Amino acid sequence: MNDKYTTSAFDRSSREANKVGVIGLGYVGLPLAMACVRKGLQVIGIEVDERKLQLLKDGKSYIQDIDDDELEAAVGSGRLVPTSDYGQLTEASGIIICVPTPLTEEHTPDVSFITNACMCLRAYLQPNQLVVVESTTYPGTTRELVQPLLEQSGLKAGADFHLAYSPERIDPGNHSYPVEDVPKLVSGITPRCLERVTELYGCIFRHVVPVSSTDIAEAAKLLENSFRLINISFINEFAKLCDELRLNIWEVIEAASTKPYGFMPFQPGPGIGGHCIPVDPLYLQWTARRSGAESRFIELSHDTNETMPQYMVNRIIRLLGPDRTLSGSSILLIGIAYKKNIADMRESSALPLIKLLQQAGAEVKYYDPYVPSVRIGASVMHSVELTDEVLSGAGCVVIHTDHGGLPIERIVAKAAALYDARNATRGMQGAGKLERFGDGTRAGVQ
Ligand SMILES: NC(=O)c1ccc[n+]([C@@H]2O[C@H](COP(=O)([O-])OP(=O)(O)OC[C@H]3O[C@@H](n4cnc5c(N)ncnc54)[C@H](O)[C@@H]3O)[C@@H](O)[C@H]2O)c1
């Protein structure tokens, strides 16, 4: 692997060289498209979701990290062209694929979005174009799946067009690391493909880090996300243990974090969500199984994560106390997105939590300033207004997601019983009963 370096050698001499295509304008593709615009490139943004496409054409952002003014200016000036027409990609010098990679019902990789994107693209693929896959996927995808699909165009990868893989590391809602500032791994199926992606990405990102093969870059992304799954699952297990031992996990983490090396703090919570951390490690697990190997850490971490909503339900039952059951109790969830300050509900632990509470007969409401409504099975729930009456009328209030700007003091003052899964109420005394995940307190039992 070469050292990381910065370059801006991408050929900007012709109009075409300044044009890139981004396929899939979601949490990854839209910020990437806007980063390209900021660097002076013209972007053809391909999106198949009609609702999103219309919003983009109207200059309206559906991603918190992109503001309407910047988007409107980019679309209005023609620097970002949102379209569903793959034919417009013939003019682009580089085409970046940012489509979803979810799981099938059997928890195996669902690469159908990549397949569809490649099948749409191959009809318009031009000699000398660069195609970069950014979607997170199992090692081997670019070579085994993308390359043969694109070669059905009649063009040969590495000879007639260039094929590369660069994993996306964006952290939605995290403003400390703008997308351009995060070091970008790049790889190609030939040395020339690597050169081409390094040139293009050198125009967009501050640090470009070439690695020796697309398989290495694909695996690196899975290592990063498996590392997070395993560590967050472990800290959740530790938090449960602290609950039993009547120790305060939050203080334990703070104490351990004073070690200047060899320790990295992870925060407990009600379960790991999002499109990446609970999903990507299962791509690795599938790869391991495919080659007859095992991935026991991932298996265990996945199982630990799956049990978190039931653990939360058990703690709520304990907090309600021996005289009350969930059946007939009203439970108010504060925050249901999978993490703070974003609207993303994918794999949010609030979804199984709501289902479990409802199955036990509870009447569930939620408040989330980022999520106005959510589908739970066949029905749709709407965020309630967080009035004093709603707070004091709930049998138990649960802080599930600690969005910035929540009126924590008012919640603590009004809730008859409050279960805080995020330590958002640290140091506070509840007017009613108050328990925090992992802090060892017992408000519901003597
Ligand atoms: N969300 C994250 O924080 C994050 C971070 C790093 C990597 N990733 C990876 O990036 C990839 C994209 O994730 P995302 O969160 O942006 O997903 P997303 O669902 O937010 O966005 C994907 C977009 O692609 C569109 N799309 C699907 N098929 C298409 C097609 N054939 N042509 C054009 N558009 C199409 C969808 O309508 C959607 O708008 C995934 O592989 C994910 O694992 C995501």
mmCIF file of C-alpha atoms in Angstrom, residues 12 20 155 163 187 189 200 224 261 354 363 365 381 387:
data_model
loop_
_atom_site.group_PDB
_atom_site.id
_atom_site.type_symbol
_atom_site.label_atom_id
_atom_site.label_comp_id
_atom_site.label_asym_id
_atom_site.label_seq_id
_atom_site.Cartn_x
_atom_site.Cartn_y
_atom_site.Cartn_z
ATOM 1 C CA ARG A 12 -10.000 19.341 -16.036
ATOM 2 C CA VAL A 20 -19.239 13.225 -12.909
ATOM 3 C CA LEU A 155 -16.200 -2.849 -23.219
ATOM 4 C CA LEU A 163 -13.228 0.197 -12.655
ATOM 5 C CA SER A 187 -8.570 0.893 -5.214
ATOM 6 C CA ILE A 189 -8.871 -3.520 -10.695
ATOM 7 C CA LEU A 200 -10.648 12.065 -9.604
ATOM 8 C CA GLU A 224 -14.280 -0.810 10.314
ATOM 9 C CA TYR A 261 -3.426 4.606 24.835
ATOM 10 C CA ILE A 354 -42.457 -0.376 19.948
ATOM 11 C CA GLU A 363 -50.368 2.043 24.504
ATOM 12 C CA LYS A 365 -46.748 7.100 21.668
ATOM 13 C CA MET A 381 -47.738 6.372 14.021
ATOM 14 C CA THR A 387 -46.615 19.033 26.088
#
